[in-house]
Structures are given as C-alpha cells and as structure tokens.
Amino acid sequence: MKYAEVLLSQGNINQGHFYLPKGTDLFPADALGGKNKSEMAKSLEVIFVGTGEVVLTDIDSEKSLFRSARGESRRFIEKHKLTAGDKIYITKTGERRFSVSNKIITEPTLNSVLDEFNLEVIKALKESPENRKRQIENAPKKPDKKTVETTIYIRNPYVVAEVLERAKGACERCKSTAPFKRKSDGSPYLEVHHTVPLSEDGDDTVENAVALCPNCHRELHFGVNA
Ligand SMILES: [Zn+2]
Ligand SMILES: [Zn+2]
C-alpha cells in the first residue's frame, strides 16, 4: 500500500500535531484546501490507528495539516507515547481513505477492519434517514466475509482466575454485582481487563488486571473518558 513517512520533531510533540509531507501525490488534489475555512476542499476519511478515532477532514495545504484533526492527532501521539525522532506512517487504504499509524501497515488486521467499519457507521449516521433506508433495501441480506491474520496474546489463565477470586463477584470499578452467571460453570460473569494493555507492553500479572462488569469494561475501551 502507498504510504508517506513523517518524522516527528520535538516541536511536533510539544504541539501535539504533525505535518503532512509536501509535494507528494499521495493525497487527491481535490482534498487540498487553503488556509481559511472558506477555502475548504473535499474531505478525506482519516483513521487514527490505536485510538479508534476517525475524522472527515480536508488538508490545509498552507500549514500542511489535516485541518480538522487536531485533537485526534494529539491523542494519537499521546496514546503511542511518541517522542522526537519517531515516525508516523500515513497510508492510503482507499480512494479517499487514509490510516495514520505508528507502524507500517501491510495487510488488513482485525483492528483495521473494525476501525474501517466504525468509520462507515459514523458516515452512515450523518446521512439522511431516506438514504439509509435505500442503502438497506439495496444491500444483500447476507454479509460479506473477509479473512484476516491476527496476532493474539496467550494470557495466563491463573492470573484471570486469581483476579476473579479477588473480585468476589463484584465489578472492581463500579462495585456492582456481576450482571449474570456464566453458562459454562454458573460463576458470576466479569471480564478481566489489563490496566496497561498487553499491546502496550503491559504485564500479564494480577497487579495489572481488574475484574470488570461488561458496562465498565466497554466504557474503558470505548467511552469518551477512556
Ligand atoms: Zn462496573
Ligand atoms: Zn479490556
């Protein structure tokens, strides 16, 4: 896939932003706008890999920035703990779609497929109800399938068991009782979550894990304050 590299400077880190490479043919010409909002060009769809954020934005070609992605850029830099000298990769993954990542993107991954799906949902929410209805009527009723290669962490079952024992059937965050019992063995249903994610080099230890109710768990991953 076609991509551009961006080398981060200390100034970029301090400002929480990054500049797009100039003079590249990576971006469609109709997405290059002027510096004022009145000179806004056609939007691109930009996915920030790792934060789950997506944004529709054109490019301020004077400043060489994604115009409407300030917060997303800052949170992306924070999330990946990027420092001066680190690189960001901007990969063209579709006609008007780009991914911002801290690693080179080669194959679609489970997360990239989910990120793209999330973007489609956000776009669908912005369309008119009539248009959505038409899209649904014209779509096949059985979904397409895709095979992706994904890397998983082999977690220690003793850590999970120990954390579940510690929680004694109540969420360690909101303190409410597990919402239901597990079909497999009748035990209270809680989910063991890593405070520092394994994907961010967190330890698979009792100290780095909490037992959560499904609500708290989803909120930690997808909530506005996550
Ligand atoms: Zn909870
Ligand atoms: Zn989790």
Coordinates of C-alpha atoms and ligand atoms in Angstrom, one line a residue:
M1 CA 0.0 0.0 0.0
K2 CA 1.1 3.5 -0.8
Y3 CA 2.3 5.5 2.2
A4 CA 4.3 8.5 3.4
E5 CA 6.6 8.7 6.4
V6 CA 6.6 11.6 8.7
L7 CA 9.5 12.2 11.1
L8 CA 8.4 13.8 14.4
S9 CA 10.3 16.7 15.8
Q10 CA 10.3 17.9 19.4
G11 CA 8.1 20.8 18.2
N12 CA 5.6 18.4 16.8
I13 CA 5.5 16.5 20.2
N14 CA 5.1 19.8 22.1
Q15 CA 2.3 21.0 19.8
G16 CA 0.6 17.6 19.6
H17 CA 0.5 17.7 15.8
F18 CA 2.4 16.6 12.7
Y19 CA 2.9 18.0 9.3
L20 CA 1.9 16.2 6.1
P21 CA 4.7 15.6 3.5
K22 CA 4.6 18.3 0.8
G23 CA 4.7 17.7 -2.9
T24 CA 3.5 14.1 -2.6
D25 CA 0.9 12.6 -4.9
L26 CA -0.4 10.5 -2.0
F27 CA -3.4 12.8 -1.5
P28 CA -6.0 13.6 -4.1
A29 CA -5.7 17.2 -5.4
D30 CA -9.3 18.0 -4.6
A31 CA -8.6 17.5 -0.9
L32 CA -6.0 20.3 -0.8
G33 CA -7.7 23.4 0.6
G34 CA -6.4 26.9 1.5
K35 CA -5.7 28.2 4.9
N36 CA -9.1 29.7 5.6
K37 CA -12.2 27.6 6.3
S38 CA -13.9 29.2 3.3
E39 CA -11.2 27.5 1.1
M40 CA -12.0 24.1 2.5
A41 CA -11.7 21.3 0.0
K42 CA -13.3 17.8 -0.3
S43 CA -13.0 15.6 2.8
L44 CA -10.8 12.6 3.2
E45 CA -11.5 9.9 5.7
V46 CA -8.7 9.5 8.2
I47 CA -8.4 6.7 10.7
F48 CA -6.1 7.0 13.6
V49 CA -4.9 3.5 14.3
G50 CA -4.7 2.6 18.0
T51 CA -7.1 5.3 19.3
G52 CA -10.1 4.1 17.4
E53 CA -10.8 7.7 16.2
V54 CA -11.8 8.6 12.7
V55 CA -12.3 12.0 11.2
L56 CA -13.5 13.5 8.0
T57 CA -11.2 16.3 7.0
D58 CA -9.5 18.1 4.1
I59 CA -5.9 19.3 4.1
D60 CA -4.9 22.8 5.0
S61 CA -2.2 22.9 2.3
E62 CA -0.6 26.1 3.6
K63 CA 0.1 24.6 7.0
S64 CA 0.3 21.1 5.6
L65 CA -2.0 19.6 8.3
F66 CA -5.2 17.7 8.4
R67 CA -7.4 20.7 9.0
S68 CA -9.9 19.1 11.4
A69 CA -7.8 16.5 13.2
R70 CA -6.1 18.5 16.0
G71 CA -7.5 16.6 18.9
E72 CA -7.2 13.3 17.1
S73 CA -3.5 14.0 16.3
R74 CA -2.7 14.9 19.8
R75 CA -4.4 11.9 21.3
F76 CA -2.7 9.6 18.7
I77 CA 0.7 11.0 19.7
E78 CA -0.1 10.6 23.4
K79 CA -1.6 7.2 23.1
H80 CA 1.5 5.7 21.3
K81 CA 3.8 7.7 23.6
L82 CA 5.6 9.1 20.6
T83 CA 8.8 11.2 21.0
A84 CA 11.0 13.2 18.8
G85 CA 12.7 11.1 16.1
D86 CA 9.7 8.6 16.0
K87 CA 8.0 8.1 12.7
I88 CA 4.3 8.2 11.7
Y89 CA 3.0 6.5 8.6
I90 CA 0.2 7.8 6.5
T91 CA -1.1 5.0 4.3
K92 CA -3.6 5.3 1.5
T93 CA -6.1 2.5 2.2
G94 CA -8.9 3.5 -0.2
E95 CA -9.9 6.1 -2.8
R96 CA -10.3 8.9 -0.1
R97 CA -9.3 6.9 2.9
F98 CA -6.1 7.1 4.9
S99 CA -4.7 5.5 8.0
V100 CA -2.4 7.2 10.4
S101 CA -0.3 4.7 12.3
N102 CA 3.0 4.3 14.2
K103 CA 3.9 1.1 12.2
I104 CA 3.9 0.4 8.5
I105 CA 0.6 -1.1 7.5
T106 CA 0.9 -4.1 5.3
E107 CA -2.1 -6.5 5.5
P108 CA -5.5 -5.6 6.9
T109 CA -5.7 -6.7 10.5
L110 CA -8.7 -7.4 12.7
N111 CA -8.4 -3.9 14.2
S112 CA -8.0 -2.1 10.9
V113 CA -11.2 -3.9 9.6
L114 CA -13.0 -2.8 12.8
D115 CA -11.7 0.7 12.5
E116 CA -12.9 0.9 8.9
F117 CA -16.3 -0.4 9.9
N118 CA -16.6 2.1 12.7
L119 CA -15.9 4.8 10.1
E120 CA -18.6 3.5 7.9
V121 CA -21.1 3.6 10.8
I122 CA -20.1 7.3 11.6
K123 CA -20.7 8.2 7.9
A124 CA -24.0 6.3 7.8
L125 CA -25.2 8.2 10.9
K126 CA -24.6 11.5 9.1
E127 CA -26.7 10.5 6.1
S128 CA -30.4 11.2 5.7
P129 CA -32.9 8.6 7.0
E130 CA -34.2 8.2 3.5
N131 CA -30.8 7.5 2.1
R132 CA -30.0 5.0 4.9
K133 CA -33.3 3.2 4.2
R134 CA -32.4 3.0 0.5
Q135 CA -29.0 1.6 1.3
I136 CA -30.5 -1.1 3.5
E137 CA -33.1 -2.0 0.9
N138 CA -30.4 -2.4 -1.8
A139 CA -27.9 -4.3 0.3
P140 CA -27.6 -8.1 0.2
K141 CA -29.1 -9.6 3.3
K142 CA -26.2 -11.9 4.0
P143 CA -22.9 -10.1 4.8
D144 CA -19.6 -10.5 3.0
K145 CA -16.8 -12.3 4.7
K146 CA -13.1 -11.5 4.9
T147 CA -10.2 -13.4 6.4
V148 CA -7.7 -11.5 8.4
E149 CA -4.5 -12.6 10.1
T150 CA -4.4 -11.5 13.7
T151 CA -1.9 -11.8 16.5
I152 CA -3.3 -12.6 19.9
Y153 CA -1.7 -12.7 23.3
I154 CA -1.8 -16.0 25.2
R155 CA -2.9 -14.9 28.6
N156 CA -2.1 -16.7 31.8
P157 CA -5.3 -18.4 33.0
Y158 CA -4.1 -18.3 36.6
V159 CA -3.9 -14.5 36.5
V160 CA -7.6 -14.4 35.3
A161 CA -8.7 -16.9 37.9
E162 CA -6.9 -15.1 40.7
V163 CA -8.4 -11.7 39.7
L164 CA -11.9 -13.2 39.5
E165 CA -11.4 -14.7 43.0
R166 CA -10.2 -11.3 44.3
A167 CA -13.3 -9.6 42.9
K168 CA -15.7 -12.0 44.6
G169 CA -18.4 -11.5 42.1
A170 CA -18.5 -7.7 42.0
C171 CA -17.0 -5.2 39.5
E172 CA -13.8 -3.8 40.9
R173 CA -14.6 -0.4 39.2
C174 CA -18.3 0.4 39.9
K175 CA -18.7 -2.2 42.7
S176 CA -22.0 -3.6 41.3
T177 CA -22.7 -7.3 41.3
A178 CA -21.9 -9.3 38.1
P179 CA -25.0 -8.9 35.9
F180 CA -25.5 -12.6 35.2
K181 CA -24.0 -16.1 35.7
R182 CA -21.7 -17.8 33.2
K183 CA -23.3 -20.5 31.2
S184 CA -20.2 -22.7 31.4
D185 CA -20.0 -23.0 35.2
G186 CA -22.6 -20.8 36.8
S187 CA -19.9 -18.4 38.2
P188 CA -20.6 -14.6 38.2
Y189 CA -19.8 -13.1 34.8
L190 CA -17.0 -10.5 35.0
E191 CA -14.3 -9.6 32.4
V192 CA -10.6 -9.4 33.3
H193 CA -9.1 -6.3 31.8
H194 CA -5.5 -5.2 31.8
T195 CA -4.9 -1.7 33.1
V196 CA -1.8 -1.2 30.9
P197 CA -2.9 -3.2 27.7
L198 CA -0.7 -6.1 26.7
S199 CA -0.4 -4.5 23.3
E200 CA 1.3 -1.5 25.0
D201 CA 3.7 -3.8 26.7
G202 CA 1.6 -4.2 29.9
D203 CA 2.3 -7.2 32.2
D204 CA 0.1 -10.2 32.3
T205 CA 0.0 -10.0 36.1
V206 CA -2.6 -9.8 38.9
E207 CA -1.4 -6.3 39.7
N208 CA -2.0 -5.1 36.1
A209 CA -5.5 -6.6 35.9
V210 CA -9.0 -5.8 37.2
A211 CA -12.3 -7.7 37.0
L212 CA -15.0 -5.5 35.4
C213 CA -18.7 -5.7 34.7
P214 CA -19.3 -5.6 30.9
N215 CA -20.5 -2.0 31.1
C216 CA -17.4 -0.7 32.8
H217 CA -15.2 -2.8 30.5
R218 CA -16.8 -1.4 27.3
E219 CA -16.6 2.1 28.8
L220 CA -12.9 1.8 29.5
H221 CA -12.3 0.8 25.9
F222 CA -14.9 3.0 24.1
G223 CA -16.1 5.7 26.4
V224 CA -15.4 9.4 25.9
N225 CA -13.3 9.4 29.1
A226 CA -11.4 6.3 28.1
Ligands
ZN1 ZN -18.6 -1.9 36.7
ZN2 ZN -10.1 -4.7 28.4

